[in-house]
XYZ file of N, CA and C in Angstrom:
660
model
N 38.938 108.699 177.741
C 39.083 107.400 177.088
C 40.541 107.177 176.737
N 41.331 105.949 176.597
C 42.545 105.837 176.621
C 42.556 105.985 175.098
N 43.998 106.708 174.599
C 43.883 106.426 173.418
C 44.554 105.374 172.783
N 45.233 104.636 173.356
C 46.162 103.047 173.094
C 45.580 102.421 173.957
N 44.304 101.419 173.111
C 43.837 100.307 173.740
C 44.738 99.576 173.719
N 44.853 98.139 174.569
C 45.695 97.276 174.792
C 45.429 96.166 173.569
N 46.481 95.650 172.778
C 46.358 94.836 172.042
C 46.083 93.530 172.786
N 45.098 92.486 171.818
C 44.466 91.413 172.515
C 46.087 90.469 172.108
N 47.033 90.480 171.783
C 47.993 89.846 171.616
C 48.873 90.103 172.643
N 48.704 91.242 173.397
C 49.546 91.557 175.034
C 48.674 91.502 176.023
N 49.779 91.019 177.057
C 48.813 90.516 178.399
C 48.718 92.286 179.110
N 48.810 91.902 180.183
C 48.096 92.903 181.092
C 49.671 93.974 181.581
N 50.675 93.265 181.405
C 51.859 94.109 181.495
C 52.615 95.113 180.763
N 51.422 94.568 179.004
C 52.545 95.044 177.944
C 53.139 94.323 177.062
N 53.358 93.161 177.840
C 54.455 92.177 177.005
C 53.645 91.023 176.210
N 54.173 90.202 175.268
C 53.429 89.345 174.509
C 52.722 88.255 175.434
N 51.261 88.002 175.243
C 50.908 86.872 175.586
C 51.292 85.597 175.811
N 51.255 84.958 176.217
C 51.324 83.432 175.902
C 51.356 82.592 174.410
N 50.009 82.964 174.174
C 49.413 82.311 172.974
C 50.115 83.200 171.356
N 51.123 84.516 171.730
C 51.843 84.840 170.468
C 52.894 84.679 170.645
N 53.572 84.367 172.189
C 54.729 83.505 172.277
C 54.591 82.170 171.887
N 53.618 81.532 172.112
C 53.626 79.983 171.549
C 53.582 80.076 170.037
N 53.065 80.812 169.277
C 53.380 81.158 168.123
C 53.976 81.452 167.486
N 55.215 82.507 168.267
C 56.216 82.440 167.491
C 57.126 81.704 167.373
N 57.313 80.858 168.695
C 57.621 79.577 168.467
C 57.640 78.661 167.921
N 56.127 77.918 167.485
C 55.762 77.011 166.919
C 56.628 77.673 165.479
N 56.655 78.671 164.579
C 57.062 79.301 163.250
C 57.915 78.939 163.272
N 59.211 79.077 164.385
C 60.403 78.996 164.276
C 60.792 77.725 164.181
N 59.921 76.823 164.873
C 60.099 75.149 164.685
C 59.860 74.784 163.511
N 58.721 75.743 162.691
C 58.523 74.755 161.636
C 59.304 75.342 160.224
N 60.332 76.333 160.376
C 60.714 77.083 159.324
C 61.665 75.811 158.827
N 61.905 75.768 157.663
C 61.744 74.980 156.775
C 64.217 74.999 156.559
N 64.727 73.847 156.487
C 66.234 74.338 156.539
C 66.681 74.930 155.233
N 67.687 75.754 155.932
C 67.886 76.502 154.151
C 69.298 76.212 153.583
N 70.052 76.975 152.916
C 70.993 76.975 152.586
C 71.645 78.376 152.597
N 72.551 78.724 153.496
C 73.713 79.361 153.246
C 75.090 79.828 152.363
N 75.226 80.481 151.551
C 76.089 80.890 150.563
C 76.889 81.946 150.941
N 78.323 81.750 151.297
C 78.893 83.097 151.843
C 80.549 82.856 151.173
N 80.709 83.986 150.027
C 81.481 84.178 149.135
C 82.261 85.417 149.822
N 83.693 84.955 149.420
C 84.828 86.100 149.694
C 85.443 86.158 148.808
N 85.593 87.483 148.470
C 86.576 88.002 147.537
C 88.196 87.921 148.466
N 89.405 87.397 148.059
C 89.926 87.885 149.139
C 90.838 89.228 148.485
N 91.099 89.982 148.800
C 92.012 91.472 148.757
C 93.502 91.028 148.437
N 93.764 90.197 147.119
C 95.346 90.025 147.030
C 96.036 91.021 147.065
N 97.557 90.710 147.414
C 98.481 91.644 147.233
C 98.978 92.943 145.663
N 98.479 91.275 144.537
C 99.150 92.299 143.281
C 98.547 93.126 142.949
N 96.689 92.689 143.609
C 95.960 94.020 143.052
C 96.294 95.422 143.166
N 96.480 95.710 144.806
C 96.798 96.681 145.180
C 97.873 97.418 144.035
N 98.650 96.004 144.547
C 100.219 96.719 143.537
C 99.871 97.157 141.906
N 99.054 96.756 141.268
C 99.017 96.689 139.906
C 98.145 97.953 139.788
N 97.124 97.996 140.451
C 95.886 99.279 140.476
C 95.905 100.133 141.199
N 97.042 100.229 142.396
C 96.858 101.185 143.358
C 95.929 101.107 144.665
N 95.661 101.709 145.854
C 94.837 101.100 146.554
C 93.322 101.508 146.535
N 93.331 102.889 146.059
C 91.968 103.378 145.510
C 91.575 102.842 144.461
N 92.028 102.459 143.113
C 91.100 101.876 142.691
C 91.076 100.091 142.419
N 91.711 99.637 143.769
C 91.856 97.915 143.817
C 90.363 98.040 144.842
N 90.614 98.712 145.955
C 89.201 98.664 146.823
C 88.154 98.910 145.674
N 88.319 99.884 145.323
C 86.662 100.553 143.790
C 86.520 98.685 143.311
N 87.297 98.234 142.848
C 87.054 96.963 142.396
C 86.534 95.844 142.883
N 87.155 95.626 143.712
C 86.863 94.634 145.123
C 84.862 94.674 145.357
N 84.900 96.283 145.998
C 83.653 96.715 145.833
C 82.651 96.792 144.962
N 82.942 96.868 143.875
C 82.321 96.519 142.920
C 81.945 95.256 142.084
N 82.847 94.734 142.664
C 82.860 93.164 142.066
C 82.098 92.359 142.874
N 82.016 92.429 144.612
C 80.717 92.289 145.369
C 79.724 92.902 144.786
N 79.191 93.774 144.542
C 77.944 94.013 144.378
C 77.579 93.349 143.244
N 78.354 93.307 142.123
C 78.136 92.796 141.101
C 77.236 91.079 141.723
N 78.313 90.404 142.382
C 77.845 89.090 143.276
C 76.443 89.219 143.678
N 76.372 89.696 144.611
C 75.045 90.204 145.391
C 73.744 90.366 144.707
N 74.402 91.308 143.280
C 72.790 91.316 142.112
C 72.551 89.752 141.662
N 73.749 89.575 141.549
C 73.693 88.367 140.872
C 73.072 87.298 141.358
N 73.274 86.823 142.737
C 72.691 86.147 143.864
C 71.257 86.245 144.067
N 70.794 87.575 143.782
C 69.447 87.907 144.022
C 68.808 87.259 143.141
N 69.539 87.522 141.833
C 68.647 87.725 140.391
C 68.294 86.060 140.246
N 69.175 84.751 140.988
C 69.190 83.893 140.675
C 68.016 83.469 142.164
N 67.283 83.745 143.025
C 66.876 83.520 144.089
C 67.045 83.508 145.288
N 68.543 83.782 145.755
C 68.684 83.994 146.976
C 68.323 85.483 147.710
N 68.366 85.065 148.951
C 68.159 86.418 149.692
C 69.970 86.740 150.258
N 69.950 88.156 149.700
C 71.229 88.680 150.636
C 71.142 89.117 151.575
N 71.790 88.869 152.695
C 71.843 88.933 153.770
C 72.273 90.464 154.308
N 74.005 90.410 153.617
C 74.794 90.926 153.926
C 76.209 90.948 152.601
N 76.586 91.951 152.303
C 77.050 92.450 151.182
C 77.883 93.724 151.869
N 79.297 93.365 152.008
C 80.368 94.773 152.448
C 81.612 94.263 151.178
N 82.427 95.080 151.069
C 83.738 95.663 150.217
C 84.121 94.318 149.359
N 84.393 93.094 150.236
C 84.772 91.984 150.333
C 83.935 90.501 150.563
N 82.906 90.516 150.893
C 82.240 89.561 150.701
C 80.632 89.724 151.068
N 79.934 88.502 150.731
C 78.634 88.290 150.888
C 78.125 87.166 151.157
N 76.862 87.173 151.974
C 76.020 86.028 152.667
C 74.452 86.087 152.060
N 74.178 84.957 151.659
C 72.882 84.878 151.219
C 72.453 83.401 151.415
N 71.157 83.520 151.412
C 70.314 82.080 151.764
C 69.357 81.671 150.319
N 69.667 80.412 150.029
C 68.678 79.886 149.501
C 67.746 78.629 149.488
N 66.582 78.733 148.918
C 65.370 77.610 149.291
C 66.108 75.936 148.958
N 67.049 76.148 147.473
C 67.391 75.015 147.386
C 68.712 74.408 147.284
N 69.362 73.471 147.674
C 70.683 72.937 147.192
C 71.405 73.440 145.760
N 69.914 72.703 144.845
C 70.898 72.905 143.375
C 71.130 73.968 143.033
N 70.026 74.491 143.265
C 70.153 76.265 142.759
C 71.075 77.493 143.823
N 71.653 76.883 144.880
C 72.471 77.257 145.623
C 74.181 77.439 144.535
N 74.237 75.563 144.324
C 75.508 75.216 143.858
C 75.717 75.694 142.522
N 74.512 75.942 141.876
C 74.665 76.882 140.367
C 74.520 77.911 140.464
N 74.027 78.881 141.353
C 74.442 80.275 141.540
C 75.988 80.228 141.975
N 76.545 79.360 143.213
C 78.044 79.750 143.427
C 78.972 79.487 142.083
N 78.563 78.473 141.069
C 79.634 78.267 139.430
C 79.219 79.805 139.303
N 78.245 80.212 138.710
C 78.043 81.272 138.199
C 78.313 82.679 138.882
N 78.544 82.662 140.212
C 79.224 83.887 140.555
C 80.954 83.620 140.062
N 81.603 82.405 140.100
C 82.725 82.614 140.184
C 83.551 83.143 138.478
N 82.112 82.319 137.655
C 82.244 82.433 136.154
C 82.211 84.093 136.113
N 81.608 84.582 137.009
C 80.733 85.991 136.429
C 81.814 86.851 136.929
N 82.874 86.705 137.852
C 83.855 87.478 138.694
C 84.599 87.965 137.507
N 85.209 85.930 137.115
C 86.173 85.924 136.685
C 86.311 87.124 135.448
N 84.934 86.403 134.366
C 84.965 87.415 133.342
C 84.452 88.663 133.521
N 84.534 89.447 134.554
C 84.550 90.520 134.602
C 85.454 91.194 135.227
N 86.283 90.703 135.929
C 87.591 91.359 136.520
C 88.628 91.227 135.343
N 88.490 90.220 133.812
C 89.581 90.023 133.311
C 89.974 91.212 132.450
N 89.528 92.228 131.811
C 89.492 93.211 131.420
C 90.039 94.616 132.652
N 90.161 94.079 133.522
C 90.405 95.029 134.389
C 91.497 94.783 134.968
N 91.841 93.589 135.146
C 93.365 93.821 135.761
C 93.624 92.265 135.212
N 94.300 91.595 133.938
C 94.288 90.708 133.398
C 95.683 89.766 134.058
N 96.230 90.275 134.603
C 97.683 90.004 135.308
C 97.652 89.454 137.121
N 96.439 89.920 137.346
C 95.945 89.563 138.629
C 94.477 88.721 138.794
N 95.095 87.289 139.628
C 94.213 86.133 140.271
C 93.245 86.857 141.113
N 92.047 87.344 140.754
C 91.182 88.028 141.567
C 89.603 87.086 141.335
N 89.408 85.905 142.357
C 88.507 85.230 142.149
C 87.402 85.424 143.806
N 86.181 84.458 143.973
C 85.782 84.235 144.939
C 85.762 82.832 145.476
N 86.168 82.675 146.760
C 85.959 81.576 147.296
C 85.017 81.724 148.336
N 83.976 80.538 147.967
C 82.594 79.810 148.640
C 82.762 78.745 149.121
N 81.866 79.225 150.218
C 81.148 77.957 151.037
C 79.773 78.019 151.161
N 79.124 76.456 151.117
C 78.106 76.199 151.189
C 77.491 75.353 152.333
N 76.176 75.587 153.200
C 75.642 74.832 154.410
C 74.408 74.676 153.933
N 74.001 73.763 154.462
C 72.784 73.414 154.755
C 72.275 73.250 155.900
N 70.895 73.633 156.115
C 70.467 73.301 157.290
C 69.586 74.713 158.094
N 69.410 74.230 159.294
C 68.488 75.546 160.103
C 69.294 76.793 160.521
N 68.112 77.558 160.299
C 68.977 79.009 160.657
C 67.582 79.356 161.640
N 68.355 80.519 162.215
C 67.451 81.158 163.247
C 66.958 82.278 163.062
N 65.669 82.942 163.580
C 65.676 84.589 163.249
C 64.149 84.291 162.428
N 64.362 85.716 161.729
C 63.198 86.070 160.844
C 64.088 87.265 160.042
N 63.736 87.072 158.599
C 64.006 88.083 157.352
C 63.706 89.328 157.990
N 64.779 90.179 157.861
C 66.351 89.667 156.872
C 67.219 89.204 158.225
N 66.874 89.202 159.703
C 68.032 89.012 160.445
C 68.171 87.308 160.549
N 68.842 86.769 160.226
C 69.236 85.199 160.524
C 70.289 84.713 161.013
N 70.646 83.820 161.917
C 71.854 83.325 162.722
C 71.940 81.959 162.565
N 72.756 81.367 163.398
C 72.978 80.175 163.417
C 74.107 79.252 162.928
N 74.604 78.260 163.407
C 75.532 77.185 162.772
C 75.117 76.948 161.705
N 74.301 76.913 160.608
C 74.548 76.614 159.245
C 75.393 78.144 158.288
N 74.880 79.051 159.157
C 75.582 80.631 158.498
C 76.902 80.217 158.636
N 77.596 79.952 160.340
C 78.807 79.733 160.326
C 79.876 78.854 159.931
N 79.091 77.943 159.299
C 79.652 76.781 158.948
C 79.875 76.964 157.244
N 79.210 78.090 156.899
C 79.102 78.645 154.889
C 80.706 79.481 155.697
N 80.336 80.349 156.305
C 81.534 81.383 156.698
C 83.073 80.249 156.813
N 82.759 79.194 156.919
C 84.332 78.317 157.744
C 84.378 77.877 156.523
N 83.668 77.319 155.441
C 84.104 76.539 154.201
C 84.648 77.991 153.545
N 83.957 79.092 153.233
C 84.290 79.997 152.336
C 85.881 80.336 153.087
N 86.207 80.392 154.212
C 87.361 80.829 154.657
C 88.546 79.789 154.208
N 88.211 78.595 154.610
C 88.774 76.863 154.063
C 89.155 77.143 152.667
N 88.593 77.417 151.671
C 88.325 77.475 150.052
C 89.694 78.402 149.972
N 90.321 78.032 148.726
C 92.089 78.616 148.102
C 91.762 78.771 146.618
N 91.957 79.914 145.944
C 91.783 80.012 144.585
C 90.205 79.781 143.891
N 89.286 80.146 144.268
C 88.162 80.181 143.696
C 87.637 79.077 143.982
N 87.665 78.178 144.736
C 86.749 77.160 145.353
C 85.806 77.054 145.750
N 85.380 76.059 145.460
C 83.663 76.099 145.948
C 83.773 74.826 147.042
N 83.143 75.084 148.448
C 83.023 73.522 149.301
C 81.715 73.854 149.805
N 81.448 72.564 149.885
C 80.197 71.943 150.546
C 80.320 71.422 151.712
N 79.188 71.433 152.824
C 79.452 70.634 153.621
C 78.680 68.956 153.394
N 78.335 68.564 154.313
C 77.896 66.727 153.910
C 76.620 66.819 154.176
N 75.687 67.657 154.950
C 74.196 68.304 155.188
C 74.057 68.572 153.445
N 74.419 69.493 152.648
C 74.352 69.927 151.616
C 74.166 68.757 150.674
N 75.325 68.256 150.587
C 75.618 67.422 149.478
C 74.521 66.254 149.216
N 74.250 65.701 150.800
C 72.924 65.302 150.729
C 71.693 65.658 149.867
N 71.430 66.588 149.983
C 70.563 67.524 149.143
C 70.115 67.647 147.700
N 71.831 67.401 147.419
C 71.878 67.492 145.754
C 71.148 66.200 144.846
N 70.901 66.453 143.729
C 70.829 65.453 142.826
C 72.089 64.106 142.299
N 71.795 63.435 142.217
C 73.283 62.246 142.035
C 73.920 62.595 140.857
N 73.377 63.286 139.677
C 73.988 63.837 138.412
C 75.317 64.899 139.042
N 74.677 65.820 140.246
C 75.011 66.840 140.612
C 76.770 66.526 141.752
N 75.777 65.576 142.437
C 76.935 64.883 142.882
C 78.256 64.317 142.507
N 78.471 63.587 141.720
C 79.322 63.311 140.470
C 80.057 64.054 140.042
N 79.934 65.583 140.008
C 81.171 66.518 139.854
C 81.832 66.828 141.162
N 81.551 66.335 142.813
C 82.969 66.555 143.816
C 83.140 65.687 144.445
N 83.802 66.006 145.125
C 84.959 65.102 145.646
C 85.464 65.296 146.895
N 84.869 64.386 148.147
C 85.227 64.268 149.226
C 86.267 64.990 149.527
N 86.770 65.351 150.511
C 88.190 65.813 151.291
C 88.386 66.076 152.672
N 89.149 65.381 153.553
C 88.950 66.155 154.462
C 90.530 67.301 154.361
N 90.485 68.249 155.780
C 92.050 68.794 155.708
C 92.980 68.505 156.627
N 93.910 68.649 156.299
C 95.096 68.203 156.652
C 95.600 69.192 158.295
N 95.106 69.844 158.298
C 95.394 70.740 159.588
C 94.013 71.388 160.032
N 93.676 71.068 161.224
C 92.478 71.777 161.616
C 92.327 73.381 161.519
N 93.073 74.153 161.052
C 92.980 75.737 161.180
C 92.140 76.105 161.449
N 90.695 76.040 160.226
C 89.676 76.620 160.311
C 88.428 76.289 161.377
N 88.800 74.601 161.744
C 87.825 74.087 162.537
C 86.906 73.092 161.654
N 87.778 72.556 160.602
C 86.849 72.366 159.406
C 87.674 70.739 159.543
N 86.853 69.825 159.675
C 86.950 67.674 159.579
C 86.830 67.320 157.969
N 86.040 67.983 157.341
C 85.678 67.584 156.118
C 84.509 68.760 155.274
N 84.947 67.894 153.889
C 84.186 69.053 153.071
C 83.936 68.247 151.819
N 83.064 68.665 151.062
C 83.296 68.654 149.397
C 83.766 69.514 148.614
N 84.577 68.984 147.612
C 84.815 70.114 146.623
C 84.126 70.043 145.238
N 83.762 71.024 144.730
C 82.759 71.335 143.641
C 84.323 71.268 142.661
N 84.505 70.252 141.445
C 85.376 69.754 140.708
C 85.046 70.910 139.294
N 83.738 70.895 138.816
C 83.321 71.625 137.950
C 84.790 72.984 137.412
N 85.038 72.912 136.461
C 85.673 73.671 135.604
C 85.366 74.864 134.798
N 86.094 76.198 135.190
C 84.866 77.239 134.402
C 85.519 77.764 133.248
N 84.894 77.596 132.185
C 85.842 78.343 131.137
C 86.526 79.683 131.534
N 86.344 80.414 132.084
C 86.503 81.647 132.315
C 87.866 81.917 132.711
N 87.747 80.311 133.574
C 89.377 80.756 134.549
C 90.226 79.715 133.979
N 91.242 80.208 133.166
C 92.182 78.961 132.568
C 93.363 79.175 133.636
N 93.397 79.084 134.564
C 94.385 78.622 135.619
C 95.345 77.039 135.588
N 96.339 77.389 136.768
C 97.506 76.403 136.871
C 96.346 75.499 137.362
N 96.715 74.145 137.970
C 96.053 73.271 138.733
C 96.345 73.602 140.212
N 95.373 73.410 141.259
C 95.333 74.213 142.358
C 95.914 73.237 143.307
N 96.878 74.289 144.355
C 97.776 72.960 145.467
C 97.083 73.546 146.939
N 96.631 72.458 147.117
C 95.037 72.572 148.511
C 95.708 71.295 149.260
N 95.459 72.148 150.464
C 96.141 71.374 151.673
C 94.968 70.306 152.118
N 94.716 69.496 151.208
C 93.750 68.790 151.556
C 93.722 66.933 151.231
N 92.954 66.201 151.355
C 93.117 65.032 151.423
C 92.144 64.321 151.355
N 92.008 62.901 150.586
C 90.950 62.115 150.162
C 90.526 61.454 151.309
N 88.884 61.130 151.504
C 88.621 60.838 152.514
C 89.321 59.397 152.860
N 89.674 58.709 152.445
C 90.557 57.200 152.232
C 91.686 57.233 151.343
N 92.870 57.051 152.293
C 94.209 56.621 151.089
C 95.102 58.157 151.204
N 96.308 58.163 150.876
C 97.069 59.057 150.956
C 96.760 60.587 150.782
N 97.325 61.163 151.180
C 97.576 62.571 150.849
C 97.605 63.258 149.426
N 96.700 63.843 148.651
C 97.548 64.025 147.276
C 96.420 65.301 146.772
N 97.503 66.040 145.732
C 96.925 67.559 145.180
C 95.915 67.616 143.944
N 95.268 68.649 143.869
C 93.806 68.252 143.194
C 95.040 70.017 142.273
């Protein structure tokens, strides 16, 4: 007697049927669009200089993970979490754009005790829209398009794309502010910027190579 009957979900070769290929199909059509969150720490220069390079990486590293719990604890799924940054998905817009305030609030005051002399923030980007795959592996132009705003973003910024912003509530809306940029680098036409102010970070006012969607050139 064989001892691996053939599953009624494989045909006669081995390979999936028809009817669990049409199925997994149909899932993938109907999975629901999400949101993308992909935060970078970036690795400044003074850290190094101020802490040394062993314990500026210990920090760096630690200050992601710190992100990552944090991300979870608020609903997203992490994706992906190394030295320097992280990717996570969530079900909704708002609760996307208030987990990214609150990672940057949560950096800030916790790196300030640790190296108070050094700008050590995260810059985010946010997408909306379909991703591909099945938990935990996911792909797609809305991942890469969180990856191009978070790269776009200077000094702890938060951008949105216009899929997203859609999304939000009009209360919610009301704190950003169109932009497109001024040089294609990243591959990036336009964005929002999340205006919101965090106590945490009493910083200069930020000079972003960027521009109102109508009318001159000018610094936020």
């Amino acid at each position: 007697m064989d001892q691996h009957p053939q599953s009624s979900a494989r045909g006669a070769d081995g390979f999936p049927s028809r009817l669990m290929l049409a199925f997994w199909k149909k899932s993938a059509r109907s999975s629901p669009p999400l949101v993308a969150l992909s935060a970078d720490v970036p690795p400044v220069h003074t850290l190094f200089l101020t802490l040394g390079e062993g314990k500026a990486r210990e920090v760096l590293q630690r200050g992601v993970q710190r992100l990552a719990h944090l991300a979870a604890a608020q609903g997203g799924m992490v994706m992906r979490a190394d030295s320097t940054s992280l990717l996570a998905l969530f079900e909704q817009a708002e609760a996307a754009l208030r987990c990214a305030r609150a990672l940057r609030r949560d950096l800030a005051l916790w790196v300030r005790p640790i190296a108070q002399e050094v700008d050590v923030h995260v810059d985010i980007g946010l997408s909306w829209g379909l991703v591909h795959g099945h938990p935990p592996d996911y792909e797609g132009p809305t991942l890469t398009q969180a990856q191009t705003l978070a790269a776009a973003a200077e000094g702890g910024q938060i951008l949105l794309d216009a899929a997203l912003v859609q999304q939000l509530p009009v209360a919610l809306r009301q704190s950003l502010q169109h932009v497109h940029r001024v040089d294609p680098e990243f591959g990036l036409t336009e964005a929002w910027l999340d205006l919101t102010a965090d106590d945490a970070r009493a910083t200069d006012p930020l000079w972003l190579h960027l521009q109102p969607a109508k009318g001159e050139p000018s610094r936020l």
